[in-house]
Short mmCIF file of C-alpha atoms and ligand atoms in Angstrom, two decimals:
data_model
loop_
_atom_site.label_atom_id
_atom_site.label_comp_id
_atom_site.label_asym_id
_atom_site.label_seq_id
_atom_site.Cartn_x
_atom_site.Cartn_y
_atom_site.Cartn_z
CA MET Z 39 105.56 100.63 75.32
CA LYS Z 40 106.51 99.35 78.77
CA LYS Z 41 104.15 98.46 81.60
CA VAL Z 42 104.69 97.70 85.26
CA VAL Z 43 102.08 95.36 86.69
CA LYS Z 44 101.39 95.06 90.41
CA PHE Z 45 99.14 92.29 91.71
CA GLY Z 46 97.43 92.52 95.10
CA GLY Z 47 97.09 89.75 97.66
CA SER Z 48 93.73 88.39 96.53
CA SER Z 49 95.06 88.14 92.96
CA LEU Z 50 97.78 85.79 94.24
CA ALA Z 51 95.97 83.98 97.02
CA ASN Z 52 96.15 80.49 95.47
CA ALA Z 53 97.28 78.58 92.38
CA GLU Z 54 94.10 79.35 90.47
CA GLN Z 55 94.60 83.08 90.97
CA MET Z 56 98.31 82.78 90.12
CA LYS Z 57 97.34 81.22 86.78
CA LYS Z 58 95.07 84.16 86.01
CA VAL Z 59 97.97 86.48 86.84
CA ALA Z 60 100.34 84.59 84.56
CA ASP Z 61 97.75 84.71 81.75
CA ILE Z 62 97.42 88.47 82.18
CA ILE Z 63 101.20 88.95 82.08
CA LEU Z 64 101.75 86.63 79.13
CA SER Z 65 98.87 88.06 77.10
CA ASP Z 66 100.70 91.37 76.67
CA GLU Z 67 104.44 91.42 76.04
CA THR Z 68 104.72 95.01 77.19
CA ARG Z 69 103.96 93.86 80.77
CA VAL Z 70 107.63 93.54 81.61
CA TYR Z 71 108.07 94.26 85.33
CA VAL Z 72 105.91 92.41 87.83
CA VAL Z 73 105.40 93.44 91.47
CA PRO Z 74 103.59 90.80 93.56
CA SER Z 75 102.05 91.13 97.03
CA ALA Z 76 101.99 88.27 99.51
CA PRO Z 77 99.16 85.72 99.11
CA GLY Z 78 96.00 87.32 100.48
CA LYS Z 79 92.65 85.91 101.51
CA ARG Z 80 91.35 82.94 99.52
CA PHE Z 81 87.83 83.35 100.89
CA PRO Z 82 86.10 85.68 103.36
CA GLY Z 83 87.39 85.01 106.85
CA ASP Z 84 90.72 83.60 105.59
CA THR Z 85 94.00 85.06 106.92
CA LYS Z 86 96.48 86.95 104.74
CA VAL Z 87 99.99 85.51 104.73
CA THR Z 88 101.32 88.88 105.97
CA ASP Z 89 99.09 88.59 109.05
CA MET Z 90 100.21 85.00 109.60
CA LEU Z 91 103.84 86.18 109.48
CA LEU Z 92 103.18 89.01 111.90
CA GLU Z 93 101.54 86.55 114.24
CA ALA Z 94 104.62 84.29 114.04
CA TYR Z 95 106.79 87.29 114.87
CA ALA Z 96 104.63 88.21 117.86
CA MET Z 97 104.85 84.64 119.12
CA ALA Z 98 108.64 84.55 118.70
CA ALA Z 99 109.00 87.92 120.44
CA GLU Z 100 107.17 86.40 123.42
CA GLY Z 101 109.52 83.43 123.36
CA LYS Z 102 106.82 81.02 122.14
CA ASP Z 103 107.48 78.14 119.74
CA THR Z 104 106.59 79.10 116.14
CA ALA Z 105 107.10 75.77 114.37
CA GLU Z 106 103.39 75.17 113.85
CA GLN Z 107 102.71 78.70 112.66
CA LEU Z 108 105.61 78.55 110.19
CA ALA Z 109 104.36 75.20 108.90
CA ALA Z 110 100.94 76.77 108.27
CA ILE Z 111 102.58 79.60 106.33
CA LYS Z 112 104.70 77.18 104.33
CA ALA Z 113 101.55 75.20 103.52
CA ARG Z 114 100.09 78.30 101.83
CA TYR Z 115 103.05 78.41 99.44
CA ASP Z 116 103.21 74.66 98.95
CA GLU Z 117 99.54 74.70 97.95
CA ILE Z 118 100.39 77.26 95.27
CA ILE Z 119 103.55 75.48 94.07
CA LEU Z 120 101.74 72.14 93.87
CA GLY Z 121 98.70 73.66 92.17
CA LEU Z 122 100.93 75.20 89.53
CA GLY Z 123 102.67 71.86 88.96
CA MET Z 124 106.07 73.38 89.63
CA ASP Z 125 109.27 71.62 90.58
CA PHE Z 126 110.27 74.20 93.16
CA SER Z 127 110.96 74.27 96.87
CA LEU Z 128 111.08 76.94 99.57
CA ASP Z 129 112.54 74.55 102.18
CA GLU Z 130 115.83 76.44 102.45
CA ASP Z 131 114.06 79.79 102.77
CA PHE Z 132 111.88 78.52 105.58
CA LYS Z 133 114.93 77.14 107.40
CA GLU Z 134 116.48 80.59 107.22
CA ILE Z 135 113.28 82.28 108.44
CA ALA Z 136 113.05 79.87 111.37
CA ALA Z 137 116.68 80.57 112.26
CA VAL Z 138 116.21 84.35 112.21
CA LEU Z 139 113.06 84.01 114.31
CA LYS Z 140 114.96 82.02 116.88
CA GLU Z 141 118.07 84.20 117.04
CA GLU Z 142 116.73 87.71 116.70
CA PRO Z 143 113.10 88.15 115.67
CA GLN Z 144 112.61 91.26 113.51
CA ARG Z 145 109.15 92.48 112.75
CA ASP Z 146 109.76 94.03 109.34
CA TYR Z 147 111.93 91.16 108.14
CA MET Z 148 109.15 88.73 109.02
CA ALA Z 149 106.38 90.84 107.49
CA SER Z 150 108.34 91.17 104.24
CA ARG Z 151 108.80 87.43 103.71
CA GLY Z 152 105.29 87.13 102.31
CA GLU Z 153 106.18 89.19 99.26
CA TYR Z 154 109.74 87.88 99.08
CA LEU Z 155 108.68 84.24 98.84
CA ASN Z 156 105.75 84.94 96.56
CA GLY Z 157 108.09 86.87 94.26
CA LYS Z 158 110.41 83.89 94.10
CA VAL Z 159 107.57 81.52 93.25
CA LEU Z 160 106.13 83.81 90.59
CA ALA Z 161 109.55 84.50 89.03
CA ALA Z 162 110.23 80.77 88.78
CA TYR Z 163 106.77 80.13 87.32
CA LEU Z 164 107.18 82.85 84.69
CA ASN Z 165 110.86 82.01 84.16
CA VAL Z 166 111.80 85.63 84.71
CA PRO Z 167 114.69 87.00 86.87
CA PHE Z 168 113.91 87.77 90.53
CA VAL Z 169 115.20 91.05 91.99
CA ASP Z 170 115.19 91.28 95.79
CA ALA Z 171 113.58 94.62 96.69
CA ALA Z 172 116.14 95.01 99.50
CA GLU Z 173 118.77 95.56 96.81
CA VAL Z 174 116.91 98.32 94.97
CA ILE Z 175 114.68 100.17 97.48
CA PHE Z 176 116.26 102.19 100.28
CA PHE Z 177 115.11 104.09 103.34
CA ASN Z 178 117.01 106.87 105.12
CA SER Z 179 117.89 107.07 108.79
CA GLU Z 180 114.52 108.68 109.62
CA GLY Z 181 112.77 105.70 108.09
CA ALA Z 182 111.49 107.65 105.07
CA LEU Z 183 112.09 106.46 101.53
CA ASN Z 184 115.42 107.51 100.05
CA THR Z 185 113.94 108.47 96.70
CA TYR Z 186 117.18 109.48 95.02
CA LYS Z 187 119.14 106.33 95.84
CA THR Z 188 116.13 104.11 95.13
CA GLU Z 189 115.44 105.53 91.70
CA LYS Z 190 119.08 105.50 90.69
CA THR Z 191 119.87 101.98 91.91
CA MET Z 192 116.65 100.48 90.61
CA ALA Z 193 117.02 102.16 87.20
CA GLN Z 194 120.56 100.82 86.84
CA ARG Z 195 119.47 97.34 87.80
CA LEU Z 196 116.43 97.21 85.55
CA GLU Z 197 118.28 98.65 82.61
CA LYS Z 198 120.07 95.32 82.32
CA LEU Z 199 116.92 93.26 82.79
CA PRO Z 200 114.28 93.36 80.09
CA ARG Z 201 111.87 91.54 82.42
CA ALA Z 202 111.88 91.02 86.18
CA VAL Z 203 109.80 90.18 89.24
CA ILE Z 204 110.35 92.60 92.14
CA PRO Z 205 108.46 91.76 95.35
CA GLY Z 206 106.39 94.54 96.88
CA PHE Z 207 106.14 96.06 100.36
CA TYR Z 208 109.76 96.32 101.52
CA GLY Z 209 113.26 97.62 101.00
CA CYS Z 210 116.48 98.08 102.90
CA GLY Z 211 116.74 100.33 105.97
CA LYS Z 212 119.69 102.60 106.69
CA ASP Z 213 120.95 99.98 109.16
CA GLY Z 214 121.05 97.36 106.41
CA LYS Z 215 118.03 95.53 107.82
CA ILE Z 216 114.77 94.90 105.99
CA LYS Z 217 112.20 97.65 106.36
CA THR Z 218 108.60 97.56 105.14
CA PHE Z 219 106.25 100.26 104.02
CA SER Z 220 103.00 100.59 105.94
CA ARG Z 221 100.29 98.02 105.20
CA GLY Z 222 99.21 97.85 101.58
CA GLY Z 223 102.65 99.13 100.61
CA SER Z 224 103.17 96.91 97.57
CA ASP Z 225 101.29 99.63 95.69
CA VAL Z 226 104.19 101.95 96.51
CA THR Z 227 106.75 99.44 95.24
CA GLY Z 228 104.86 99.19 91.94
CA SER Z 229 104.92 102.93 91.61
CA LEU Z 230 108.66 103.08 92.34
CA VAL Z 231 109.37 100.41 89.74
CA ALA Z 232 107.27 102.32 87.20
CA GLN Z 233 109.15 105.52 87.97
CA ALA Z 234 112.64 103.98 87.81
CA SER Z 235 111.96 101.99 84.65
CA ARG Z 236 110.28 104.96 82.95
CA ALA Z 237 107.22 102.86 82.28
CA ASP Z 238 104.37 104.15 80.14
CA ILE Z 239 101.65 102.68 82.35
CA TYR Z 240 101.47 101.38 85.90
CA GLU Z 241 98.80 98.70 86.03
CA ASN Z 242 97.55 97.89 89.52
CA TRP Z 243 95.58 94.62 89.49
CA THR Z 244 93.18 93.97 92.34
CA ASP Z 245 89.79 92.40 93.04
CA VAL Z 246 87.52 95.23 91.85
CA SER Z 247 87.10 96.67 88.37
CA GLY Z 248 88.65 99.96 89.34
CA PHE Z 249 87.92 102.71 91.73
CA LEU Z 250 84.28 102.92 92.69
CA MET Z 251 82.46 106.11 93.61
CA ALA Z 252 82.01 104.85 97.17
CA ASP Z 253 83.15 101.98 99.34
CA PRO Z 254 81.23 98.91 98.13
CA ARG Z 255 80.90 97.78 101.75
CA ILE Z 256 78.74 100.86 102.42
CA VAL Z 257 76.96 101.57 99.15
CA ASP Z 258 75.40 98.72 97.18
CA ASN Z 259 76.95 98.29 93.79
CA PRO Z 260 78.45 101.79 93.43
CA ALA Z 261 79.22 103.19 89.99
CA GLY Z 262 82.77 102.83 88.69
CA ILE Z 263 85.07 105.77 88.01
CA LYS Z 264 86.62 105.82 84.54
CA TYR Z 265 88.98 108.74 84.98
CA ILE Z 266 90.18 110.31 88.19
CA THR Z 267 92.97 112.82 88.69
CA TYR Z 268 95.85 112.21 91.08
CA ARG Z 269 94.60 115.04 93.27
CA GLU Z 270 91.07 113.70 93.48
CA LEU Z 271 92.38 110.26 94.25
CA ARG Z 272 94.68 111.59 96.94
CA GLU Z 273 91.74 113.22 98.69
CA LEU Z 274 89.73 110.01 98.50
CA SER Z 275 92.46 107.59 99.49
CA TYR Z 276 93.53 109.80 102.36
CA MET Z 277 89.98 109.60 103.61
CA GLY Z 278 89.85 105.84 103.55
CA ALA Z 279 89.06 104.74 100.00
CA SER Z 280 91.70 102.12 100.39
CA VAL Z 281 92.05 100.68 96.90
CA LEU Z 282 95.51 102.17 96.50
CA HIS Z 283 98.08 103.03 99.18
CA GLU Z 284 98.04 106.81 99.58
CA ASP Z 285 101.81 107.13 98.97
CA ALA Z 286 101.65 105.21 95.70
CA ILE Z 287 100.77 108.32 93.76
CA PHE Z 288 103.92 110.37 94.26
CA PRO Z 289 106.58 108.42 92.32
CA VAL Z 290 104.51 108.15 89.15
CA ARG Z 291 102.92 111.55 89.38
CA HIS Z 292 106.21 113.35 88.72
CA ARG Z 293 106.73 111.37 85.58
CA GLY Z 294 103.19 111.69 84.26
CA ILE Z 295 102.76 107.91 84.30
CA PRO Z 296 99.06 106.98 84.50
CA ILE Z 297 97.89 104.28 86.92
CA ASN Z 298 95.33 101.83 85.62
CA ILE Z 299 93.41 99.95 88.32
CA ARG Z 300 92.26 96.60 86.92
CA ASN Z 301 90.43 93.49 88.06
CA THR Z 302 92.35 90.19 87.90
CA ASN Z 303 89.04 88.33 87.86
CA ARG Z 304 87.64 90.45 85.01
CA PRO Z 305 90.60 91.41 82.82
CA GLN Z 306 88.22 92.46 80.05
CA ASP Z 307 87.10 95.48 82.12
CA GLU Z 308 88.99 98.71 81.44
CA GLY Z 309 89.04 99.71 85.10
CA THR Z 310 89.98 103.17 86.33
CA TRP Z 311 92.58 105.52 84.87
CA ILE Z 312 94.35 107.72 87.40
CA VAL Z 313 95.87 110.63 85.53
CA GLU Z 314 97.54 113.99 86.09
CA SER Z 315 94.87 115.91 84.23
CA THR Z 316 92.10 115.06 81.82
CA CYS Z 317 89.53 116.68 79.63
CA GLN Z 318 87.32 113.62 80.11
CA LYS Z 319 84.15 114.98 81.66
CA PRO Z 320 83.15 113.16 84.82
CA GLU Z 321 79.77 111.48 84.52
CA TYR Z 322 78.56 113.08 87.75
CA VAL Z 323 79.39 116.32 89.59
CA LEU Z 324 81.05 114.15 92.20
CA THR Z 325 83.92 111.87 91.35
CA GLY Z 326 83.77 109.99 94.63
CA ILE Z 327 82.90 109.92 98.32
CA ALA Z 328 85.04 108.53 101.12
CA GLY Z 329 85.33 108.94 104.84
CA LYS Z 330 86.75 107.84 108.13
CA LYS Z 331 85.47 107.55 111.65
CA GLY Z 332 87.32 108.30 114.86
CA PHE Z 333 88.12 112.00 114.95
CA CYS Z 334 88.01 114.46 117.87
CA THR Z 335 87.40 118.18 117.85
CA MET Z 336 88.81 120.81 120.17
CA LEU Z 337 86.66 123.91 120.13
CA ILE Z 338 88.85 126.75 121.36
CA THR Z 339 87.11 129.99 122.31
CA LYS Z 340 88.62 133.38 123.01
CA ALA Z 341 86.98 136.78 122.71
CA MET Z 342 88.52 138.85 119.90
CA MET Z 343 90.63 135.89 118.80
CA ASN Z 344 90.63 137.08 115.20
CA ALA Z 345 92.41 140.30 116.10
CA GLU Z 346 95.17 138.52 117.98
CA VAL Z 347 98.28 138.05 115.89
CA GLY Z 348 99.79 134.58 116.23
CA PHE Z 349 96.87 132.92 118.04
CA GLY Z 350 96.59 130.04 115.57
CA ARG Z 351 100.31 129.46 115.63
CA LYS Z 352 100.32 129.15 119.41
CA VAL Z 353 97.51 126.59 119.32
CA LEU Z 354 99.26 124.55 116.67
CA GLN Z 355 102.52 124.85 118.60
CA ALA Z 356 100.91 122.97 121.49
CA LEU Z 357 99.99 120.19 119.07
CA GLU Z 358 103.47 120.12 117.57
CA ASP Z 359 105.06 119.95 121.02
CA ASN Z 360 103.06 116.75 121.55
CA HIS Z 361 103.80 115.34 118.08
CA ILE Z 362 100.20 115.45 116.97
CA SER Z 363 99.19 116.33 113.43
CA PHE Z 364 95.91 118.09 112.77
CA GLU Z 365 93.41 117.38 110.03
CA HIS Z 366 91.39 120.58 109.72
CA THR Z 367 91.07 123.92 111.47
CA PRO Z 368 87.77 125.60 110.62
CA SER Z 369 87.52 128.91 112.45
CA GLY Z 370 85.03 131.63 113.37
CA ILE Z 371 85.40 135.12 114.82
CA ASP Z 372 85.97 134.06 118.41
CA THR Z 373 86.45 130.34 117.85
CA MET Z 374 88.87 127.97 116.28
CA THR Z 375 88.23 124.24 115.93
CA VAL Z 376 91.04 121.77 115.56
CA VAL Z 377 90.21 118.33 114.24
CA VAL Z 378 92.57 115.53 115.23
CA HIS Z 379 92.70 111.72 115.08
CA GLU Z 380 91.15 110.25 118.21
CA ASP Z 381 93.73 107.46 118.58
CA GLU Z 382 96.66 109.85 118.19
CA PHE Z 383 95.14 112.39 120.56
CA MET Z 384 93.61 110.29 123.33
CA ASP Z 385 96.72 109.71 125.47
CA LYS Z 386 98.06 113.22 125.07
CA GLU Z 387 94.76 115.05 125.45
CA GLN Z 388 95.44 116.80 128.75
CA ALA Z 389 99.02 117.68 127.81
CA VAL Z 390 97.71 119.38 124.66
CA VAL Z 391 94.97 121.23 126.53
CA SER Z 392 97.36 122.57 129.15
CA GLY Z 393 99.82 123.47 126.39
CA ILE Z 394 97.17 125.51 124.57
CA HIS Z 395 96.17 127.23 127.84
CA ARG Z 396 99.76 128.12 128.54
CA LEU Z 397 100.67 129.30 125.05
CA ALA Z 398 97.46 130.86 123.73
CA GLU Z 399 95.49 131.71 126.90
CA PRO Z 400 92.02 130.95 125.50
CA ASP Z 401 88.77 131.49 127.45
CA ALA Z 402 87.70 127.86 127.06
CA ILE Z 403 88.52 124.58 125.35
CA GLU Z 404 85.83 122.02 124.71
CA ILE Z 405 86.67 118.54 123.48
CA GLU Z 406 84.25 116.25 121.68
CA SER Z 407 84.89 112.80 120.25
CA GLY Z 408 83.04 110.49 117.90
CA LEU Z 409 83.36 112.59 114.78
CA ALA Z 410 83.40 111.02 111.33
CA LEU Z 411 84.74 112.97 108.37
CA ILE Z 412 83.37 112.52 104.89
CA ALA Z 413 85.15 113.89 101.83
CA VAL Z 414 82.97 114.68 98.87
CA VAL Z 415 85.41 115.00 95.99
CA GLY Z 416 85.06 116.07 92.38
CA ARG Z 417 86.80 118.21 89.80
CA GLY Z 418 83.31 118.82 88.42
CA MET Z 419 82.27 120.76 91.54
CA ARG Z 420 84.21 123.85 90.49
CA SER Z 421 81.95 124.49 87.53
CA ALA Z 422 78.68 123.20 88.95
CA SER Z 423 76.49 125.49 90.96
CA GLY Z 424 74.46 124.40 93.94
CA THR Z 425 76.62 121.44 94.92
CA ALA Z 426 76.88 122.45 98.57
CA GLY Z 427 73.15 123.15 98.77
CA LYS Z 428 72.32 119.78 97.34
CA LEU Z 429 74.72 118.09 99.70
CA PHE Z 430 73.27 119.72 102.78
CA SER Z 431 69.69 118.98 101.72
CA ALA Z 432 70.62 115.35 101.18
CA LEU Z 433 71.86 115.13 104.75
CA ALA Z 434 68.97 117.14 106.18
CA ASP Z 435 66.47 114.86 104.40
CA ALA Z 436 68.18 111.88 106.00
CA ASN Z 437 67.94 113.58 109.43
CA ILE Z 438 71.69 113.78 109.79
CA ASN Z 439 73.17 116.51 111.89
CA ILE Z 440 76.25 118.16 110.34
CA ARG Z 441 78.85 118.92 112.98
CA MET Z 442 81.47 120.53 110.77
CA ILE Z 443 81.95 121.81 107.24
CA ASP Z 444 85.23 122.58 105.55
CA GLN Z 445 85.42 123.40 101.88
CA GLY Z 446 88.91 122.66 100.60
CA SER Z 447 90.61 125.70 99.11
CA SER Z 448 91.14 123.79 95.89
CA GLU Z 449 87.37 123.61 95.32
CA LEU Z 450 88.00 119.97 94.69
CA ASN Z 451 86.42 118.74 97.86
CA ILE Z 452 84.01 119.49 100.65
CA ILE Z 453 84.67 117.87 104.01
CA ILE Z 454 81.72 117.26 106.28
CA GLY Z 455 81.85 116.13 109.88
CA VAL Z 456 79.00 113.97 111.19
CA GLU Z 457 78.50 111.74 114.23
CA ASP Z 458 80.25 108.37 113.93
CA LYS Z 459 76.85 106.67 114.14
CA ASP Z 460 75.55 108.58 111.11
CA PHE Z 461 78.59 107.80 108.96
CA GLU Z 462 77.28 105.05 106.68
CA CYS Z 463 73.87 106.62 106.40
CA ALA Z 464 75.40 109.97 105.39
CA ILE Z 465 77.51 108.39 102.66
CA ARG Z 466 74.48 106.58 101.26
CA ALA Z 467 72.38 109.76 101.35
CA ILE Z 468 75.04 111.73 99.45
CA TYR Z 469 75.57 108.96 96.93
CA ASN Z 470 71.87 108.56 96.24
CA THR Z 471 71.37 112.28 95.78
CA PHE Z 472 74.25 112.80 93.39
CA VAL Z 473 74.28 109.53 91.51
CA ASN Z 474 70.93 107.82 91.61
CA SER Z 475 68.88 110.98 91.19
CA ASP Z 476 71.43 113.11 89.34
CA THR Z 477 70.90 114.04 85.76
CA ALA Z 478 73.84 116.45 85.67
P1 ADP V 515 94.81 94.47 96.97
O1 ADP V 515 94.93 93.34 97.93
O2 ADP V 515 94.65 94.02 95.55
O3 ADP V 515 95.89 95.49 97.12
P2 ADP V 515 92.93 96.07 98.48
O4 ADP V 515 92.15 95.22 99.41
O5 ADP V 515 94.10 96.82 99.03
O6 ADP V 515 93.41 95.16 97.27
O7 ADP V 515 91.98 97.11 97.74
C1 ADP V 515 90.82 96.68 97.06
C2 ADP V 515 89.60 96.76 97.97
O8 ADP V 515 89.34 98.12 98.33
C3 ADP V 515 88.31 96.33 97.34
O9 ADP V 515 88.15 94.91 97.43
C4 ADP V 515 87.23 97.09 98.14
O10 ADP V 515 86.68 96.27 99.15
C5 ADP V 515 88.00 98.21 98.81
N1 ADP V 515 87.48 99.58 98.53
C6 ADP V 515 87.30 100.56 99.44
N2 ADP V 515 86.85 101.69 98.86
C7 ADP V 515 86.74 101.42 97.55
C8 ADP V 515 86.34 102.19 96.41
N3 ADP V 515 85.97 103.46 96.51
N4 ADP V 515 86.38 101.59 95.19
C9 ADP V 515 86.76 100.30 95.06
N5 ADP V 515 87.14 99.52 96.09
C10 ADP V 515 87.13 100.06 97.33
N1 LIG V 516 101.16 92.22 102.06
C1 LIG V 516 101.17 93.54 102.61
C2 LIG V 516 99.89 93.79 103.39
O1 LIG V 516 99.10 92.89 103.56
C3 LIG V 516 101.40 94.59 101.56
C4 LIG V 516 100.39 94.64 100.44
O2 LIG V 516 99.55 93.77 100.29
O3 LIG V 516 100.46 95.59 99.65
O4 LIG V 516 99.71 94.87 103.88
MG1 MG V 517 96.13 97.01 98.56
#
């Protein structure tokens, strides 16, 4: 049995948390590869070390002096080192960081130092070898992960190391410079380490006892999810349930390695198991609810649209020409709606509209903003009757106007569009109907 354990920022925010992490690792000898994040928030309102580093980079890029900011970052680590009673210093590392910032500030290099330094501290504390992620994780020239080279190099390296600490969040770009994943990307590193080391379990330790049925900031004390499939999770994390980075699923999924989300502050809790497939019956028809605000719709009308071969392609061509991805395209007989991200669309709006007019010659295009999308996800929906009816009554009872409905072809999810202002209320109404008053 071999486990990869990834710890999130709040699990490593100070010495006290670091001790909990060490206890978790040392209490199970199968926890052999450790992937740390940078120190996160110690209390509400605190700043994550990654954000402090990004701020230092922004200051350097503007030619401002960063000495004070770097001292504040160093103080975060010194607090940890001192609190752990270690004889260890990051002085040399900080000299190097200051030099790079002065000579040629690089955003990704700076952002990655949070994990890099934390990895060094944790490795020294555990007395386990440190492996720089830049030596085992690679990106290609388009900036995407080079999966083949990463798996091969990392597997070869770890084969020789029975235990190791590999910092999360970054790797090496095609140009030899440090490149990070998007925010929250240490989850992806953990998954890559699990894949390359052929681990049996990828444990992802955070500050909640697993995946909850809804965002705890919206629903009070939501129920926990014991088992969730990769596909269900993908739907939920894509729609904003941000416990796990959405790309963290792919590396382990191929290998059938389950992910276990656990709580560093409550290690006795079993947490959530994310698995390929399961015969575990979900407790409720729904596995979870998640959503995001900030979408726009383009309602495109053209008489006899359905009979016109290639109409949809032409519309989507206009989006592609402007490098915009679309989320959903519900359609009617004479209408087609395209749902896009407001922030991606805003600046290119008129270029897209004229492109559609030129390519598809519609009768009219109407744009509306302020749409929130809510994904209601559950493998149990396939076999339960009346789910949609119940969902719509829940929203009607709460006086919420539904602006769009899209049932995923997998029967795994139903996507509903509501006004941004109704977002939280809609999630609570759905949750209460399916969980608090559900006997199914
Ligand atoms: P880490 O720093 O350990 O990577 P994250 O902050 O990335 O942790 O993810 C954990 C947080 O995700 C929780 O503290 C919680 O606020 C938030 N969250 C959002 N949606 C959910 C959900 N459905 N279930 C559990 N937590 C959720
Ligand atoms: N430290 C990085 C961030 O704050 C990566 C991570 O925590 O996973 O986004
Ligand atoms: Mg995270």
